[in-house]
mmCIF file of C-alpha atoms in Angstrom:
data_model
loop_
_atom_site.group_PDB
_atom_site.id
_atom_site.type_symbol
_atom_site.label_atom_id
_atom_site.label_comp_id
_atom_site.label_asym_id
_atom_site.label_seq_id
_atom_site.Cartn_x
_atom_site.Cartn_y
_atom_site.Cartn_z
ATOM 1 C CA UNK A 1 48.478 -25.427 -11.041
ATOM 2 C CA UNK A 2 47.497 -25.095 -7.192
ATOM 3 C CA UNK A 3 48.467 -22.122 -5.233
ATOM 4 C CA UNK A 4 51.122 -22.492 -3.033
ATOM 5 C CA UNK A 5 50.521 -19.937 -0.908
ATOM 6 C CA UNK A 6 49.954 -20.135 2.905
ATOM 7 C CA UNK A 7 46.702 -18.462 4.127
ATOM 8 C CA UNK A 8 44.723 -18.412 7.611
ATOM 9 C CA UNK A 9 41.205 -19.927 6.712
ATOM 10 C CA UNK A 10 40.146 -18.642 10.141
ATOM 11 C CA UNK A 11 41.119 -15.099 9.072
ATOM 12 C CA UNK A 12 38.476 -13.395 7.109
ATOM 13 C CA UNK A 13 40.693 -10.595 5.579
ATOM 14 C CA UNK A 14 43.459 -13.135 4.831
ATOM 15 C CA UNK A 15 40.868 -15.165 2.899
ATOM 16 C CA UNK A 16 39.164 -12.017 1.123
ATOM 17 C CA UNK A 17 42.839 -10.836 0.130
ATOM 18 C CA UNK A 18 44.217 -14.108 -1.505
ATOM 19 C CA UNK A 19 40.294 -14.614 -3.353
ATOM 20 C CA UNK A 20 39.673 -11.342 -4.261
ATOM 21 C CA UNK A 21 42.596 -9.077 -3.885
ATOM 22 C CA UNK A 22 45.035 -11.347 -5.262
ATOM 23 C CA UNK A 23 42.776 -12.929 -8.210
ATOM 24 C CA UNK A 24 42.820 -16.633 -7.041
ATOM 25 C CA UNK A 25 39.023 -16.602 -6.797
ATOM 26 C CA UNK A 26 37.336 -19.597 -4.896
ATOM 27 C CA UNK A 27 39.159 -21.608 -7.715
ATOM 28 C CA UNK A 28 42.495 -21.230 -5.999
ATOM 29 C CA UNK A 29 41.065 -21.996 -2.657
ATOM 30 C CA UNK A 30 39.655 -25.326 -3.922
ATOM 31 C CA UNK A 31 43.148 -26.473 -5.428
ATOM 32 C CA UNK A 32 44.886 -25.394 -2.318
ATOM 33 C CA UNK A 33 42.942 -28.830 -1.215
ATOM 34 C CA UNK A 34 41.103 -26.979 1.869
ATOM 35 C CA UNK A 35 39.176 -29.398 3.936
ATOM 36 C CA UNK A 36 36.700 -27.262 5.062
ATOM 37 C CA UNK A 37 34.760 -24.290 3.873
ATOM 38 C CA UNK A 38 35.855 -20.540 5.397
ATOM 39 C CA UNK A 39 33.443 -18.846 7.432
ATOM 40 C CA UNK A 40 32.520 -16.268 5.047
ATOM 41 C CA UNK A 41 30.873 -18.962 2.390
ATOM 42 C CA UNK A 42 28.761 -20.573 4.725
ATOM 43 C CA UNK A 43 25.191 -19.654 3.991
ATOM 44 C CA UNK A 44 22.127 -19.199 6.219
ATOM 45 C CA UNK A 45 20.660 -22.717 6.561
ATOM 46 C CA UNK A 46 17.121 -21.154 4.684
ATOM 47 C CA UNK A 47 19.565 -20.069 1.495
ATOM 48 C CA UNK A 48 20.754 -23.667 1.280
ATOM 49 C CA UNK A 49 18.446 -26.107 1.893
ATOM 50 C CA UNK A 50 15.753 -27.544 -0.740
ATOM 51 C CA UNK A 51 13.379 -29.035 1.118
ATOM 52 C CA UNK A 52 11.179 -30.540 -1.999
ATOM 53 C CA UNK A 53 13.261 -31.635 -5.213
ATOM 54 C CA UNK A 54 10.682 -31.823 -7.959
ATOM 55 C CA UNK A 55 10.631 -34.776 -10.941
ATOM 56 C CA UNK A 56 13.103 -33.523 -13.481
ATOM 57 C CA UNK A 57 11.183 -34.138 -16.234
ATOM 58 C CA UNK A 58 8.482 -31.038 -15.382
ATOM 59 C CA UNK A 59 11.327 -28.413 -17.407
ATOM 60 C CA UNK A 60 10.118 -29.013 -21.054
ATOM 61 C CA UNK A 61 12.874 -29.840 -23.929
ATOM 62 C CA UNK A 62 11.516 -28.335 -26.855
ATOM 63 C CA UNK A 63 12.994 -29.750 -30.757
ATOM 64 C CA UNK A 64 13.668 -26.515 -32.549
ATOM 65 C CA UNK A 65 14.130 -28.722 -36.028
ATOM 66 C CA UNK A 66 10.901 -27.570 -37.519
ATOM 67 C CA UNK A 67 11.123 -23.756 -36.275
ATOM 68 C CA UNK A 68 7.946 -22.472 -38.192
ATOM 69 C CA UNK A 69 5.950 -25.482 -36.549
ATOM 70 C CA UNK A 70 2.755 -23.686 -35.121
ATOM 71 C CA UNK A 71 3.386 -26.922 -32.345
ATOM 72 C CA UNK A 72 6.941 -25.885 -31.375
ATOM 73 C CA UNK A 73 5.907 -21.887 -31.320
ATOM 74 C CA UNK A 74 2.921 -23.061 -28.679
ATOM 75 C CA UNK A 75 5.353 -25.120 -26.648
ATOM 76 C CA UNK A 76 7.652 -22.141 -26.083
ATOM 77 C CA UNK A 77 4.989 -19.784 -25.469
ATOM 78 C CA UNK A 78 3.356 -22.266 -23.020
ATOM 79 C CA UNK A 79 6.895 -23.209 -21.080
ATOM 80 C CA UNK A 80 7.418 -19.153 -21.011
ATOM 81 C CA UNK A 81 4.195 -18.752 -19.360
ATOM 82 C CA UNK A 82 4.323 -21.980 -16.958
ATOM 83 C CA UNK A 83 7.837 -22.326 -16.292
ATOM 84 C CA UNK A 84 9.693 -19.730 -17.460
ATOM 85 C CA UNK A 85 12.332 -22.186 -18.383
ATOM 86 C CA UNK A 86 12.853 -24.763 -21.030
ATOM 87 C CA UNK A 87 15.527 -26.400 -22.861
ATOM 88 C CA UNK A 88 15.914 -26.435 -26.826
ATOM 89 C CA UNK A 89 17.875 -29.026 -28.940
ATOM 90 C CA UNK A 90 18.321 -28.781 -32.624
ATOM 91 C CA UNK A 91 18.795 -25.054 -32.088
ATOM 92 C CA UNK A 92 21.016 -24.331 -35.084
ATOM 93 C CA UNK A 93 23.698 -23.289 -32.696
ATOM 94 C CA UNK A 94 26.845 -25.650 -34.362
ATOM 95 C CA UNK A 95 28.016 -28.255 -31.244
ATOM 96 C CA UNK A 96 31.572 -27.450 -32.248
ATOM 97 C CA UNK A 97 30.789 -23.663 -31.182
ATOM 98 C CA UNK A 98 29.057 -24.930 -27.936
ATOM 99 C CA UNK A 99 32.260 -27.356 -27.246
ATOM 100 C CA UNK A 100 35.021 -24.257 -27.972
ATOM 101 C CA UNK A 101 33.437 -22.072 -25.943
ATOM 102 C CA UNK A 102 33.533 -24.862 -22.901
ATOM 103 C CA UNK A 103 36.960 -24.911 -23.125
ATOM 104 C CA UNK A 104 38.150 -21.706 -23.848
ATOM 105 C CA UNK A 105 36.184 -20.965 -20.590
ATOM 106 C CA UNK A 106 38.467 -23.425 -18.830
ATOM 107 C CA UNK A 107 41.322 -21.562 -20.498
ATOM 108 C CA UNK A 108 40.534 -18.758 -19.001
ATOM 109 C CA UNK A 109 40.027 -19.968 -15.671
ATOM 110 C CA UNK A 110 43.349 -22.119 -15.913
ATOM 111 C CA UNK A 111 45.120 -18.606 -16.347
ATOM 112 C CA UNK A 112 47.589 -17.849 -13.633
ATOM 113 C CA UNK A 113 46.074 -15.453 -10.644
ATOM 114 C CA UNK A 114 48.135 -12.731 -11.663
ATOM 115 C CA UNK A 115 46.979 -12.730 -15.294
ATOM 116 C CA UNK A 116 43.276 -12.951 -14.224
ATOM 117 C CA UNK A 117 43.337 -10.215 -12.185
ATOM 118 C CA UNK A 118 44.252 -7.940 -14.721
ATOM 119 C CA UNK A 119 40.919 -7.778 -15.646
ATOM 120 C CA UNK A 120 39.506 -7.159 -11.760
ATOM 121 C CA UNK A 121 37.386 -3.992 -10.881
ATOM 122 C CA UNK A 122 40.311 -2.045 -9.381
ATOM 123 C CA UNK A 123 42.313 -3.125 -12.296
ATOM 124 C CA UNK A 124 40.315 -3.500 -15.704
ATOM 125 C CA UNK A 125 40.634 -1.106 -18.031
ATOM 126 C CA UNK A 126 36.963 -1.197 -18.922
ATOM 127 C CA UNK A 127 33.807 -1.415 -16.707
ATOM 128 C CA UNK A 128 32.620 -3.733 -19.784
ATOM 129 C CA UNK A 129 35.311 -6.524 -18.938
ATOM 130 C CA UNK A 130 35.331 -7.725 -15.108
ATOM 131 C CA UNK A 131 36.860 -10.686 -13.572
ATOM 132 C CA UNK A 132 35.186 -11.421 -9.937
ATOM 133 C CA UNK A 133 34.214 -13.779 -7.922
ATOM 134 C CA UNK A 134 30.555 -14.461 -5.497
ATOM 135 C CA UNK A 135 28.135 -11.777 -6.515
ATOM 136 C CA UNK A 136 28.187 -8.577 -4.809
ATOM 137 C CA UNK A 137 30.940 -9.162 -2.056
ATOM 138 C CA UNK A 138 30.768 -6.073 -0.493
ATOM 139 C CA UNK A 139 26.850 -5.970 0.096
ATOM 140 C CA UNK A 140 26.795 -10.127 0.749
ATOM 141 C CA UNK A 141 26.182 -11.522 4.417
ATOM 142 C CA UNK A 142 27.747 -14.833 2.987
ATOM 143 C CA UNK A 143 29.980 -15.120 -0.209
ATOM 144 C CA UNK A 144 28.824 -17.745 -2.876
ATOM 145 C CA UNK A 145 31.385 -20.349 -4.090
ATOM 146 C CA UNK A 146 31.811 -19.111 -7.900
ATOM 147 C CA UNK A 147 33.915 -17.112 -9.912
ATOM 148 C CA UNK A 148 33.127 -15.442 -13.217
ATOM 149 C CA UNK A 149 34.218 -13.109 -16.277
ATOM 150 C CA UNK A 150 31.597 -10.608 -17.320
ATOM 151 C CA UNK A 151 31.862 -8.715 -20.860
ATOM 152 C CA UNK A 152 29.483 -6.621 -21.824
ATOM 153 C CA UNK A 153 29.351 -6.482 -25.783
ATOM 154 C CA UNK A 154 29.942 -2.755 -27.294
ATOM 155 C CA UNK A 155 31.603 -3.376 -30.659
ATOM 156 C CA UNK A 156 33.742 -6.333 -32.463
ATOM 157 C CA UNK A 157 36.475 -3.699 -31.926
ATOM 158 C CA UNK A 158 36.615 -3.148 -28.263
ATOM 159 C CA UNK A 159 35.945 -6.890 -27.898
ATOM 160 C CA UNK A 160 38.970 -7.481 -29.949
ATOM 161 C CA UNK A 161 41.197 -4.984 -27.938
ATOM 162 C CA UNK A 162 39.833 -5.359 -24.579
ATOM 163 C CA UNK A 163 38.974 -9.162 -24.125
ATOM 164 C CA UNK A 164 41.225 -11.897 -23.013
ATOM 165 C CA UNK A 165 42.676 -13.551 -26.039
ATOM 166 C CA UNK A 166 42.695 -16.636 -24.624
ATOM 167 C CA UNK A 167 38.507 -16.937 -24.710
ATOM 168 C CA UNK A 168 37.284 -13.890 -27.053
ATOM 169 C CA UNK A 169 36.956 -15.660 -30.043
ATOM 170 C CA UNK A 170 34.998 -18.381 -29.033
ATOM 171 C CA UNK A 171 32.790 -16.197 -27.249
ATOM 172 C CA UNK A 172 32.089 -14.114 -29.983
ATOM 173 C CA UNK A 173 31.275 -16.789 -31.891
ATOM 174 C CA UNK A 174 28.951 -18.290 -29.628
ATOM 175 C CA UNK A 175 27.041 -14.869 -29.261
ATOM 176 C CA UNK A 176 26.958 -14.501 -33.131
ATOM 177 C CA UNK A 177 25.854 -18.082 -33.399
ATOM 178 C CA UNK A 178 22.982 -17.606 -31.053
ATOM 179 C CA UNK A 179 21.811 -14.568 -32.429
ATOM 180 C CA UNK A 180 19.006 -16.388 -35.261
ATOM 181 C CA UNK A 181 18.038 -18.669 -32.164
ATOM 182 C CA UNK A 182 17.526 -15.545 -29.791
ATOM 183 C CA UNK A 183 15.664 -13.548 -32.680
ATOM 184 C CA UNK A 184 13.359 -16.638 -33.412
ATOM 185 C CA UNK A 185 12.498 -17.071 -29.761
ATOM 186 C CA UNK A 186 11.576 -13.337 -29.695
ATOM 187 C CA UNK A 187 9.488 -13.046 -32.833
ATOM 188 C CA UNK A 188 7.411 -16.614 -31.186
ATOM 189 C CA UNK A 189 6.867 -15.156 -27.981
ATOM 190 C CA UNK A 190 6.304 -11.270 -29.311
ATOM 191 C CA UNK A 191 3.275 -12.745 -31.482
ATOM 192 C CA UNK A 192 1.477 -14.080 -28.512
ATOM 193 C CA UNK A 193 1.577 -10.608 -27.031
ATOM 194 C CA UNK A 194 0.148 -9.104 -30.322
ATOM 195 C CA UNK A 195 3.235 -7.924 -31.582
ATOM 196 C CA UNK A 196 3.167 -9.018 -34.920
ATOM 197 C CA UNK A 197 6.239 -7.462 -36.157
ATOM 198 C CA UNK A 198 9.533 -6.438 -34.391
ATOM 199 C CA UNK A 199 10.377 -3.252 -35.810
ATOM 200 C CA UNK A 200 13.518 -1.384 -35.011
ATOM 201 C CA UNK A 201 12.399 0.052 -32.006
ATOM 202 C CA UNK A 202 11.037 -3.075 -30.482
ATOM 203 C CA UNK A 203 14.375 -5.046 -31.409
ATOM 204 C CA UNK A 204 16.520 -2.503 -29.759
ATOM 205 C CA UNK A 205 14.341 -2.238 -26.951
ATOM 206 C CA UNK A 206 14.523 -6.577 -26.437
ATOM 207 C CA UNK A 207 18.049 -7.006 -27.846
ATOM 208 C CA UNK A 208 19.770 -3.778 -27.481
ATOM 209 C CA UNK A 209 22.380 -4.831 -25.209
ATOM 210 C CA UNK A 210 24.308 -8.038 -24.885
ATOM 211 C CA UNK A 211 26.254 -9.576 -21.790
ATOM 212 C CA UNK A 212 27.932 -12.999 -21.787
ATOM 213 C CA UNK A 213 29.520 -14.417 -18.132
ATOM 214 C CA UNK A 214 31.797 -17.269 -18.031
ATOM 215 C CA UNK A 215 30.880 -19.225 -14.701
ATOM 216 C CA UNK A 216 33.566 -21.414 -13.036
ATOM 217 C CA UNK A 217 32.104 -23.473 -9.832
ATOM 218 C CA UNK A 218 35.256 -25.606 -8.175
ATOM 219 C CA UNK A 219 34.869 -28.183 -6.348
ATOM 220 C CA UNK A 220 33.840 -27.373 -2.593
ATOM 221 C CA UNK A 221 35.024 -28.873 0.583
ATOM 222 C CA UNK A 222 31.202 -28.740 2.156
ATOM 223 C CA UNK A 223 29.141 -28.224 -0.844
ATOM 224 C CA UNK A 224 26.291 -28.754 1.622
ATOM 225 C CA UNK A 225 26.878 -25.708 3.790
ATOM 226 C CA UNK A 226 27.123 -22.854 0.865
ATOM 227 C CA UNK A 227 25.613 -22.387 -2.763
ATOM 228 C CA UNK A 228 27.266 -21.613 -5.935
ATOM 229 C CA UNK A 229 24.705 -18.973 -6.637
ATOM 230 C CA UNK A 230 21.822 -17.941 -4.349
ATOM 231 C CA UNK A 231 18.176 -17.672 -5.337
ATOM 232 C CA UNK A 232 17.423 -14.924 -7.865
ATOM 233 C CA UNK A 233 15.966 -14.217 -11.316
ATOM 234 C CA UNK A 234 17.501 -12.544 -14.373
ATOM 235 C CA UNK A 235 16.756 -8.833 -14.824
ATOM 236 C CA UNK A 236 17.584 -9.715 -18.677
ATOM 237 C CA UNK A 237 14.858 -9.615 -21.779
ATOM 238 C CA UNK A 238 16.229 -13.791 -22.218
ATOM 239 C CA UNK A 239 18.929 -15.461 -20.937
ATOM 240 C CA UNK A 240 20.492 -18.379 -23.109
ATOM 241 C CA UNK A 241 22.491 -20.510 -20.664
ATOM 242 C CA UNK A 242 25.003 -23.364 -22.105
ATOM 243 C CA UNK A 243 26.052 -25.679 -19.012
ATOM 244 C CA UNK A 244 28.266 -28.521 -18.843
ATOM 245 C CA UNK A 245 27.123 -32.153 -18.084
ATOM 246 C CA UNK A 246 27.927 -31.488 -13.926
ATOM 247 C CA UNK A 247 24.372 -30.479 -13.294
ATOM 248 C CA UNK A 248 23.236 -28.057 -10.151
ATOM 249 C CA UNK A 249 20.921 -25.619 -11.907
ATOM 250 C CA UNK A 250 17.354 -25.545 -9.799
ATOM 251 C CA UNK A 251 14.518 -23.391 -10.775
ATOM 252 C CA UNK A 252 11.549 -23.050 -8.648
ATOM 253 C CA UNK A 253 8.960 -25.029 -8.953
ATOM 254 C CA UNK A 254 4.827 -24.458 -9.047
ATOM 255 C CA UNK A 255 4.279 -26.622 -5.861
ATOM 256 C CA UNK A 256 4.545 -24.178 -3.050
ATOM 257 C CA UNK A 257 7.095 -21.945 -1.875
ATOM 258 C CA UNK A 258 10.044 -24.146 -1.246
ATOM 259 C CA UNK A 259 9.368 -26.835 -4.543
ATOM 260 C CA UNK A 260 12.565 -26.698 -6.488
ATOM 261 C CA UNK A 261 13.200 -28.621 -10.067
ATOM 262 C CA UNK A 262 16.652 -29.741 -11.182
ATOM 263 C CA UNK A 263 17.404 -28.729 -14.832
ATOM 264 C CA UNK A 264 19.425 -31.915 -15.995
ATOM 265 C CA UNK A 265 22.401 -31.360 -18.359
ATOM 266 C CA UNK A 266 21.471 -32.582 -21.540
ATOM 267 C CA UNK A 267 24.333 -33.315 -24.619
ATOM 268 C CA UNK A 268 24.183 -30.299 -27.303
ATOM 269 C CA UNK A 269 21.035 -28.641 -25.500
ATOM 270 C CA UNK A 270 20.883 -24.796 -24.536
ATOM 271 C CA UNK A 271 18.833 -23.490 -21.429
ATOM 272 C CA UNK A 272 16.410 -20.661 -21.877
ATOM 273 C CA UNK A 273 14.829 -18.908 -19.454
ATOM 274 C CA UNK A 274 12.660 -15.519 -19.298
ATOM 275 C CA UNK A 275 14.042 -12.618 -17.452
ATOM 276 C CA UNK A 276 12.306 -9.803 -15.477
ATOM 277 C CA UNK A 277 12.843 -7.271 -18.230
ATOM 278 C CA UNK A 278 10.356 -9.678 -20.414
ATOM 279 C CA UNK A 279 8.174 -10.297 -17.507
ATOM 280 C CA UNK A 280 7.572 -6.613 -17.134
ATOM 281 C CA UNK A 281 7.116 -6.113 -20.698
ATOM 282 C CA UNK A 282 4.442 -8.703 -21.153
ATOM 283 C CA UNK A 283 2.650 -7.420 -18.047
ATOM 284 C CA UNK A 284 3.422 -10.603 -16.325
ATOM 285 C CA UNK A 285 1.999 -13.669 -18.986
ATOM 286 C CA UNK A 286 5.640 -14.495 -19.222
ATOM 287 C CA UNK A 287 7.833 -15.956 -16.308
ATOM 288 C CA UNK A 288 10.842 -14.467 -14.672
ATOM 289 C CA UNK A 289 11.678 -17.305 -12.177
ATOM 290 C CA UNK A 290 13.665 -17.721 -9.402
ATOM 291 C CA UNK A 291 16.678 -20.219 -9.821
ATOM 292 C CA UNK A 292 19.773 -21.262 -7.787
ATOM 293 C CA UNK A 293 22.853 -23.153 -8.306
ATOM 294 C CA UNK A 294 24.498 -25.919 -5.740
ATOM 295 C CA UNK A 295 28.057 -26.495 -4.883
ATOM 296 C CA UNK A 296 29.397 -29.846 -6.042
ATOM 297 C CA UNK A 297 32.014 -31.942 -3.702
ATOM 298 C CA UNK A 298 33.141 -33.977 -6.647
ATOM 299 C CA UNK A 299 33.339 -32.195 -9.841
ATOM 300 C CA UNK A 300 34.311 -28.524 -11.103
ATOM 301 C CA UNK A 301 31.526 -26.954 -12.919
ATOM 302 C CA UNK A 302 31.010 -24.285 -15.675
ATOM 303 C CA UNK A 303 28.483 -22.596 -17.586
ATOM 304 C CA UNK A 304 28.205 -19.563 -19.812
ATOM 305 C CA UNK A 305 24.998 -17.481 -20.019
ATOM 306 C CA UNK A 306 24.497 -14.806 -22.910
ATOM 307 C CA UNK A 307 21.806 -12.325 -21.542
ATOM 308 C CA UNK A 308 20.126 -10.447 -23.892
ATOM 309 C CA UNK A 309 18.813 -7.228 -22.739
ATOM 310 C CA UNK A 310 17.313 -3.751 -23.461
ATOM 311 C CA UNK A 311 19.695 -1.023 -23.317
ATOM 312 C CA UNK A 312 20.182 0.814 -20.150
ATOM 313 C CA UNK A 313 18.906 4.148 -21.451
ATOM 314 C CA UNK A 314 15.676 2.626 -22.541
ATOM 315 C CA UNK A 315 12.483 2.450 -20.485
ATOM 316 C CA UNK A 316 10.593 -0.691 -19.979
ATOM 317 C CA UNK A 317 7.228 -1.597 -18.862
ATOM 318 C CA UNK A 318 4.004 -3.156 -20.475
ATOM 319 C CA UNK A 319 3.930 -3.103 -24.084
ATOM 320 C CA UNK A 320 0.733 -1.512 -25.155
ATOM 321 C CA UNK A 321 0.011 -4.507 -27.241
ATOM 322 C CA UNK A 322 0.261 -6.832 -24.179
ATOM 323 C CA UNK A 323 -2.729 -4.560 -22.702
ATOM 324 C CA UNK A 324 -5.006 -4.237 -25.664
ATOM 325 C CA UNK A 325 -7.545 -6.139 -24.706
ATOM 326 C CA UNK A 326 -8.029 -4.235 -21.897
ATOM 327 C CA UNK A 327 -5.773 -5.452 -18.904
ATOM 328 C CA UNK A 328 -4.867 -2.960 -16.230
ATOM 329 C CA UNK A 329 -0.646 -2.826 -16.021
ATOM 330 C CA UNK A 330 0.550 -4.104 -13.246
ATOM 331 C CA UNK A 331 4.065 -2.770 -13.635
ATOM 332 C CA UNK A 332 4.980 0.746 -14.002
ATOM 333 C CA UNK A 333 7.505 2.479 -16.702
ATOM 334 C CA UNK A 334 11.074 2.278 -15.032
ATOM 335 C CA UNK A 335 14.429 2.976 -16.725
ATOM 336 C CA UNK A 336 16.326 0.224 -17.263
ATOM 337 C CA UNK A 337 19.924 1.087 -15.727
ATOM 338 C CA UNK A 338 17.744 1.724 -12.575
ATOM 339 C CA UNK A 339 16.240 -1.400 -12.535
ATOM 340 C CA UNK A 340 19.563 -2.658 -12.979
ATOM 341 C CA UNK A 341 21.539 -0.967 -10.532
ATOM 342 C CA UNK A 342 18.805 -1.981 -8.330
ATOM 343 C CA UNK A 343 19.700 -5.791 -8.855
ATOM 344 C CA UNK A 344 23.105 -5.426 -8.397
ATOM 345 C CA UNK A 345 23.832 -3.040 -5.331
ATOM 346 C CA UNK A 346 22.244 -5.839 -3.160
ATOM 347 C CA UNK A 347 22.938 -9.455 -2.681
ATOM 348 C CA UNK A 348 20.689 -12.305 -4.456
ATOM 349 C CA UNK A 349 17.325 -12.152 -2.784
ATOM 350 C CA UNK A 350 15.208 -14.241 -4.742
ATOM 351 C CA UNK A 351 12.292 -12.299 -6.788
ATOM 352 C CA UNK A 352 12.584 -9.076 -4.793
ATOM 353 C CA UNK A 353 13.748 -7.058 -7.547
ATOM 354 C CA UNK A 354 10.784 -7.095 -9.749
ATOM 355 C CA UNK A 355 9.317 -5.339 -6.936
ATOM 356 C CA UNK A 356 10.926 -2.520 -7.785
ATOM 357 C CA UNK A 357 8.739 -1.723 -11.299
ATOM 358 C CA UNK A 358 5.758 -2.975 -9.176
ATOM 359 C CA UNK A 359 2.730 -0.421 -9.248
#
């Protein structure tokens, strides 16, 4: 239901209060039927323009039906090296599970503001459950047109106690159903780095912590003036992304600085991308690629990424096996929690985060 409050769109503090402090998010602004974008959402021209869009077919779509096929394994590793992004079909995650989590995402964002605000930074009973808007509003010169709920998984018991009841079961099921896919992808990717077996220590380093976000990108009155998500790369090992059929995800192409590739929605597909942690561990062999989301003037969009990460207390750096043939390390050893803090203390800024780990 659309908020009926009167706010002055010309008053920055009024808009901030409505969107952030009262918990309406940008969804609330959108549902008021505003005709023009509030000033604090207008992005600099260079952040919203994409001058060169490459053909859609550039991002590989990999059929996982024959998991153990060498050709499938090679396709996965080649995509990770060349593009950093690929889509998978016949991935083993039941389509009903994907449909359920999409519906649960709409159910959560359909809650009244006074319900959602219970999970905000100021009100949430745990740092592991966070409802918010944009990326890091306190550090951004211009805000992003997105609301989100972020859920850091600790245990079934904590999720049962603290996650919103309207979506927790569906998100947990999506996470559980994706585990086999995640482990298979990592086995394949590790093998090309000369890691023939993922022992307990490596498993913990690669997948020791998991965060799932549900994202809501409402209809925007001036989509050409803002972004859904600004240019960034993920800090994860792997990101497993479910997107709906609206589209709007773009990844940096290989044809020069300002080329972008749309990742077209494919029914039942899951998008996989390499994160900074795996780029660092592979000593740059696998690419964590810059990506962004455009705002949309005619449709609401949702997405559900699972971020598979090292644990905060882990130290990440090039794996010894990745340097076995005499390659020089291009990244130093860094505490993962320091790397993540560096990412979250600033606005989205393309690929600059990874420089934190460069030698």
